Amino acid sequence: MKIYWKKLDDEYVPNFIDKNTRKNIAADIEITNLSNGKTTLYEKIIKLTKVCRIVKGGRKYRYWALVVVGDMCGSVGFGVAKANEVQDAVIKSGRCAKNNMVKVPLGRNKELISNISGRYNSTKILMWNNRDGVGIRASNAVRSIFDALGIRNASAKIIGSRNPHNVIKATFAALKQLSIRFRLWKRCS
């Protein structure tokens, strides 16, 4: 396997070239159906914070939760919610994440089908595949998304703000671009 660096939007990203390159990548992609609620979903709390509002009588505290949910077979979603109790905030954000799940096309070995990048506000994220056995090299927020998707070997580089909310939105923007690319490949082949 040969590695070379490709310039992508003023940043250098590694591109991997395998000797046995596939001509039609769309033939190697499998899509699994979204579970109908019978299988258990992977759920991870990314950020849980205590927020305060000042009122006439004093301070009112609430809890803010950011949760990622996935079926480990190509579907993932995230949710944000506030509540007066921690457990309520986590349950509400988990329910929001299940309602907003996105289907992502993966390769045969549960890998990304191409190098992708996404942007949200001042955060830019670049994602690419690793060879087998390397594992996930990414921040905690991106790692939890990869785990929820079922991806075992991938890397990600964050450029700009590392706020978990912005990182997750940039990652989902990149994953949506990947779905659009897959649809175009299927239409052309």
mmCIF file of C-alpha atoms in Angstrom:
data_model
loop_
_atom_site.group_PDB
_atom_site.id
_atom_site.type_symbol
_atom_site.label_atom_id
_atom_site.label_comp_id
_atom_site.label_asym_id
_atom_site.label_seq_id
_atom_site.Cartn_x
_atom_site.Cartn_y
_atom_site.Cartn_z
ATOM 1 C CA MET A 1 0.000 0.000 0.000
ATOM 2 C CA LYS A 2 1.412 3.380 -1.020
ATOM 3 C CA ILE A 3 0.649 6.550 0.925
ATOM 4 C CA TYR A 4 0.879 10.010 -0.597
ATOM 5 C CA TRP A 5 -0.319 13.390 0.622
ATOM 6 C CA LYS A 6 -3.023 15.187 -1.322
ATOM 7 C CA LYS A 7 -3.799 18.873 -0.900
ATOM 8 C CA LEU A 8 -7.466 19.291 0.100
ATOM 9 C CA ASP A 9 -8.697 22.870 0.726
ATOM 10 C CA ASP A 10 -5.244 24.193 1.737
ATOM 11 C CA GLU A 11 -4.601 21.180 4.014
ATOM 12 C CA TYR A 12 -2.653 18.029 3.298
ATOM 13 C CA VAL A 13 -4.495 14.741 3.838
ATOM 14 C CA PRO A 14 -3.096 11.234 3.328
ATOM 15 C CA ASN A 15 -4.515 9.276 0.412
ATOM 16 C CA PHE A 16 -4.046 5.534 0.350
ATOM 17 C CA ILE A 17 -3.520 3.765 -2.956
ATOM 18 C CA ASP A 18 -3.849 0.012 -2.950
ATOM 19 C CA LYS A 19 -2.196 -2.041 -5.657
ATOM 20 C CA ASN A 20 -5.479 -3.835 -6.313
ATOM 21 C CA THR A 21 -7.677 -0.796 -6.896
ATOM 22 C CA ARG A 22 -11.332 -1.411 -7.572
ATOM 23 C CA LYS A 23 -12.731 0.120 -10.740
ATOM 24 C CA ASN A 24 -16.361 0.282 -9.631
ATOM 25 C CA ILE A 25 -16.456 1.168 -5.944
ATOM 26 C CA ALA A 26 -20.262 1.228 -5.918
ATOM 27 C CA ALA A 27 -20.317 -2.566 -6.378
ATOM 28 C CA ASP A 28 -18.401 -3.057 -3.109
ATOM 29 C CA ILE A 29 -20.830 -1.092 -0.956
ATOM 30 C CA GLU A 30 -23.468 -2.714 1.165
ATOM 31 C CA ILE A 31 -26.372 -0.948 2.805
ATOM 32 C CA THR A 32 -28.077 -2.510 5.765
ATOM 33 C CA ASN A 33 -31.633 -1.677 6.664
ATOM 34 C CA LEU A 34 -32.337 0.539 9.633
ATOM 35 C CA SER A 35 -33.412 -1.560 12.574
ATOM 36 C CA ASN A 36 -37.122 -1.622 13.312
ATOM 37 C CA GLY A 37 -36.647 -0.980 17.028
ATOM 38 C CA LYS A 38 -36.116 -4.608 18.064
ATOM 39 C CA THR A 39 -32.308 -4.480 18.208
ATOM 40 C CA THR A 40 -30.473 -2.507 20.857
ATOM 41 C CA LEU A 41 -28.800 0.714 19.826
ATOM 42 C CA TYR A 42 -25.356 2.006 20.805
ATOM 43 C CA GLU A 43 -25.770 5.166 22.877
ATOM 44 C CA LYS A 44 -22.957 7.431 24.084
ATOM 45 C CA ILE A 45 -23.149 10.669 26.067
ATOM 46 C CA ILE A 46 -20.697 13.114 24.467
ATOM 47 C CA LYS A 47 -21.195 16.136 26.683
ATOM 48 C CA LEU A 48 -23.273 16.776 29.782
ATOM 49 C CA THR A 49 -23.188 20.261 31.275
ATOM 50 C CA LYS A 50 -25.003 22.241 33.920
ATOM 51 C CA VAL A 51 -26.449 25.500 32.611
ATOM 52 C CA CYS A 52 -27.738 28.367 34.731
ATOM 53 C CA ARG A 53 -30.401 31.015 34.223
ATOM 54 C CA ILE A 54 -30.603 34.036 36.536
ATOM 55 C CA VAL A 55 -34.134 35.007 37.567
ATOM 56 C CA LYS A 56 -35.577 37.343 40.169
ATOM 57 C CA GLY A 57 -35.683 34.637 42.833
ATOM 58 C CA GLY A 58 -32.099 33.418 42.232
ATOM 59 C CA ARG A 59 -30.425 30.912 39.951
ATOM 60 C CA LYS A 60 -32.289 28.180 38.088
ATOM 61 C CA TYR A 61 -30.147 25.216 37.043
ATOM 62 C CA ARG A 62 -30.839 22.860 34.149
ATOM 63 C CA TYR A 63 -28.814 20.132 32.450
ATOM 64 C CA TRP A 64 -27.809 20.041 28.778
ATOM 65 C CA ALA A 65 -26.966 16.703 27.119
ATOM 66 C CA LEU A 66 -25.430 15.800 23.760
ATOM 67 C CA VAL A 67 -25.914 12.121 22.841
ATOM 68 C CA VAL A 68 -24.903 9.987 19.826
ATOM 69 C CA VAL A 69 -26.994 6.908 18.925
ATOM 70 C CA GLY A 70 -26.274 4.258 16.288
ATOM 71 C CA ASP A 71 -27.039 0.675 15.304
ATOM 72 C CA MET A 72 -23.384 -0.200 14.452
ATOM 73 C CA CYS A 73 -24.500 -1.140 10.915
ATOM 74 C CA GLY A 74 -24.455 2.192 9.091
ATOM 75 C CA SER A 75 -27.103 4.326 10.820
ATOM 76 C CA VAL A 76 -26.236 7.080 13.261
ATOM 77 C CA GLY A 77 -27.892 10.133 14.812
ATOM 78 C CA PHE A 78 -27.270 12.785 17.423
ATOM 79 C CA GLY A 79 -29.539 14.710 19.748
ATOM 80 C CA VAL A 80 -29.363 17.719 22.044
ATOM 81 C CA ALA A 81 -31.813 18.391 24.878
ATOM 82 C CA LYS A 82 -32.203 20.264 28.162
ATOM 83 C CA ALA A 83 -34.104 19.208 31.270
ATOM 84 C CA ASN A 84 -34.289 19.888 34.990
ATOM 85 C CA GLU A 85 -32.723 16.508 35.842
ATOM 86 C CA VAL A 86 -29.693 14.750 34.316
ATOM 87 C CA GLN A 87 -31.522 11.537 33.500
ATOM 88 C CA ASP A 88 -34.374 13.398 31.799
ATOM 89 C CA ALA A 89 -31.936 15.378 29.653
ATOM 90 C CA VAL A 90 -30.154 12.182 28.529
ATOM 91 C CA ILE A 91 -33.456 10.411 27.742
ATOM 92 C CA LYS A 92 -34.788 13.398 25.768
ATOM 93 C CA SER A 93 -31.588 13.799 23.751
ATOM 94 C CA GLY A 94 -31.476 10.033 23.069
ATOM 95 C CA ARG A 95 -35.051 10.145 21.767
ATOM 96 C CA CYS A 96 -34.160 13.132 19.565
ATOM 97 C CA ALA A 97 -31.111 11.244 18.225
ATOM 98 C CA LYS A 98 -33.213 8.169 17.337
ATOM 99 C CA ASN A 99 -35.660 10.368 15.417
ATOM 100 C CA ASN A 100 -32.857 12.063 13.435
ATOM 101 C CA MET A 101 -30.831 9.040 12.343
ATOM 102 C CA VAL A 102 -28.878 9.218 9.078
ATOM 103 C CA LYS A 103 -28.096 6.211 6.899
ATOM 104 C CA VAL A 104 -24.448 6.080 5.791
ATOM 105 C CA PRO A 105 -23.199 3.730 3.041
ATOM 106 C CA LEU A 106 -20.216 1.671 4.197
ATOM 107 C CA GLY A 107 -17.837 -0.697 2.419
ATOM 108 C CA ARG A 108 -17.827 -4.485 2.814
ATOM 109 C CA ASN A 109 -15.613 -4.408 5.921
ATOM 110 C CA LYS A 110 -17.556 -1.522 7.465
ATOM 111 C CA GLU A 111 -15.208 1.128 6.147
ATOM 112 C CA LEU A 112 -15.661 4.569 4.619
ATOM 113 C CA ILE A 113 -16.067 4.358 0.856
ATOM 114 C CA SER A 114 -13.926 7.455 0.213
ATOM 115 C CA ASN A 115 -12.048 10.261 1.929
ATOM 116 C CA ILE A 116 -14.509 12.918 3.069
ATOM 117 C CA SER A 117 -14.479 16.370 4.619
ATOM 118 C CA GLY A 118 -17.165 18.461 6.251
ATOM 119 C CA ARG A 119 -17.491 21.956 7.635
ATOM 120 C CA TYR A 120 -19.691 23.604 10.255
ATOM 121 C CA ASN A 121 -19.013 27.197 11.390
ATOM 122 C CA SER A 122 -15.269 27.399 12.168
ATOM 123 C CA THR A 123 -14.815 23.631 12.438
ATOM 124 C CA LYS A 124 -13.540 21.556 9.541
ATOM 125 C CA ILE A 125 -13.101 17.786 9.727
ATOM 126 C CA LEU A 126 -11.224 15.449 7.386
ATOM 127 C CA MET A 127 -11.835 11.668 7.542
ATOM 128 C CA TRP A 128 -10.118 8.755 5.797
ATOM 129 C CA ASN A 129 -9.678 4.979 6.128
ATOM 130 C CA ASN A 130 -6.810 3.203 7.871
ATOM 131 C CA ARG A 131 -5.445 -0.231 7.080
ATOM 132 C CA ASP A 132 -6.755 -3.159 9.139
ATOM 133 C CA GLY A 133 -5.486 -3.348 12.710
ATOM 134 C CA VAL A 134 -4.702 0.348 13.183
ATOM 135 C CA GLY A 135 -8.005 1.208 14.850
ATOM 136 C CA ILE A 136 -9.676 4.588 15.229
ATOM 137 C CA ARG A 137 -7.479 7.661 15.490
ATOM 138 C CA ALA A 138 -9.801 10.565 16.224
ATOM 139 C CA SER A 139 -11.126 12.772 19.000
ATOM 140 C CA ASN A 140 -13.662 11.424 21.479
ATOM 141 C CA ALA A 141 -16.674 12.929 19.682
ATOM 142 C CA VAL A 142 -15.679 11.541 16.273
ATOM 143 C CA ARG A 143 -14.636 8.211 17.809
ATOM 144 C CA SER A 144 -18.108 7.750 19.296
ATOM 145 C CA ILE A 145 -19.690 8.428 15.877
ATOM 146 C CA PHE A 146 -17.383 5.843 14.267
ATOM 147 C CA ASP A 147 -18.287 3.351 17.010
ATOM 148 C CA ALA A 148 -22.003 4.008 16.483
ATOM 149 C CA LEU A 149 -21.555 3.411 12.738
ATOM 150 C CA GLY A 150 -19.553 0.230 13.314
ATOM 151 C CA ILE A 151 -16.352 1.519 11.683
ATOM 152 C CA ARG A 152 -13.216 -0.078 13.161
ATOM 153 C CA ASN A 153 -10.329 1.471 11.176
ATOM 154 C CA ALA A 154 -10.440 5.189 10.376
ATOM 155 C CA SER A 155 -8.729 8.475 11.150
ATOM 156 C CA ALA A 156 -9.989 12.030 11.463
ATOM 157 C CA LYS A 157 -8.326 15.431 11.682
ATOM 158 C CA ILE A 158 -10.133 18.440 13.152
ATOM 159 C CA ILE A 159 -9.107 21.885 11.946
ATOM 160 C CA GLY A 160 -10.413 24.904 13.844
ATOM 161 C CA SER A 161 -12.757 24.817 16.822
ATOM 162 C CA ARG A 162 -12.868 21.577 18.827
ATOM 163 C CA ASN A 163 -16.209 22.281 20.479
ATOM 164 C CA PRO A 164 -17.994 18.857 20.554
ATOM 165 C CA HIS A 165 -21.258 20.272 19.202
ATOM 166 C CA ASN A 166 -19.522 21.856 16.185
ATOM 167 C CA VAL A 167 -17.372 18.748 15.620
ATOM 168 C CA ILE A 168 -20.414 16.471 15.536
ATOM 169 C CA LYS A 169 -22.315 18.768 13.157
ATOM 170 C CA ALA A 170 -19.276 18.956 10.837
ATOM 171 C CA THR A 171 -18.971 15.148 10.938
ATOM 172 C CA PHE A 172 -22.631 14.721 10.033
ATOM 173 C CA ALA A 173 -22.242 17.218 7.177
ATOM 174 C CA ALA A 174 -19.406 15.044 5.817
ATOM 175 C CA LEU A 175 -21.428 11.836 6.221
ATOM 176 C CA LYS A 176 -24.369 13.382 4.350
ATOM 177 C CA GLN A 177 -21.998 14.262 1.477
ATOM 178 C CA LEU A 178 -20.894 10.626 1.438
ATOM 179 C CA SER A 179 -24.538 9.521 1.042
ATOM 180 C CA ILE A 180 -24.991 11.942 -1.863
ATOM 181 C CA ARG A 181 -21.829 10.621 -3.559
ATOM 182 C CA PHE A 182 -23.072 7.053 -3.173
ATOM 183 C CA ARG A 183 -26.411 7.900 -4.790
ATOM 184 C CA LEU A 184 -24.596 9.512 -7.728
ATOM 185 C CA TRP A 185 -22.341 6.437 -8.129
ATOM 186 C CA LYS A 186 -25.381 4.140 -8.120
ATOM 187 C CA ARG A 187 -27.144 6.320 -10.688
ATOM 188 C CA CYS A 188 -24.110 6.318 -13.022
ATOM 189 C CA SER A 189 -23.422 2.562 -12.795
#
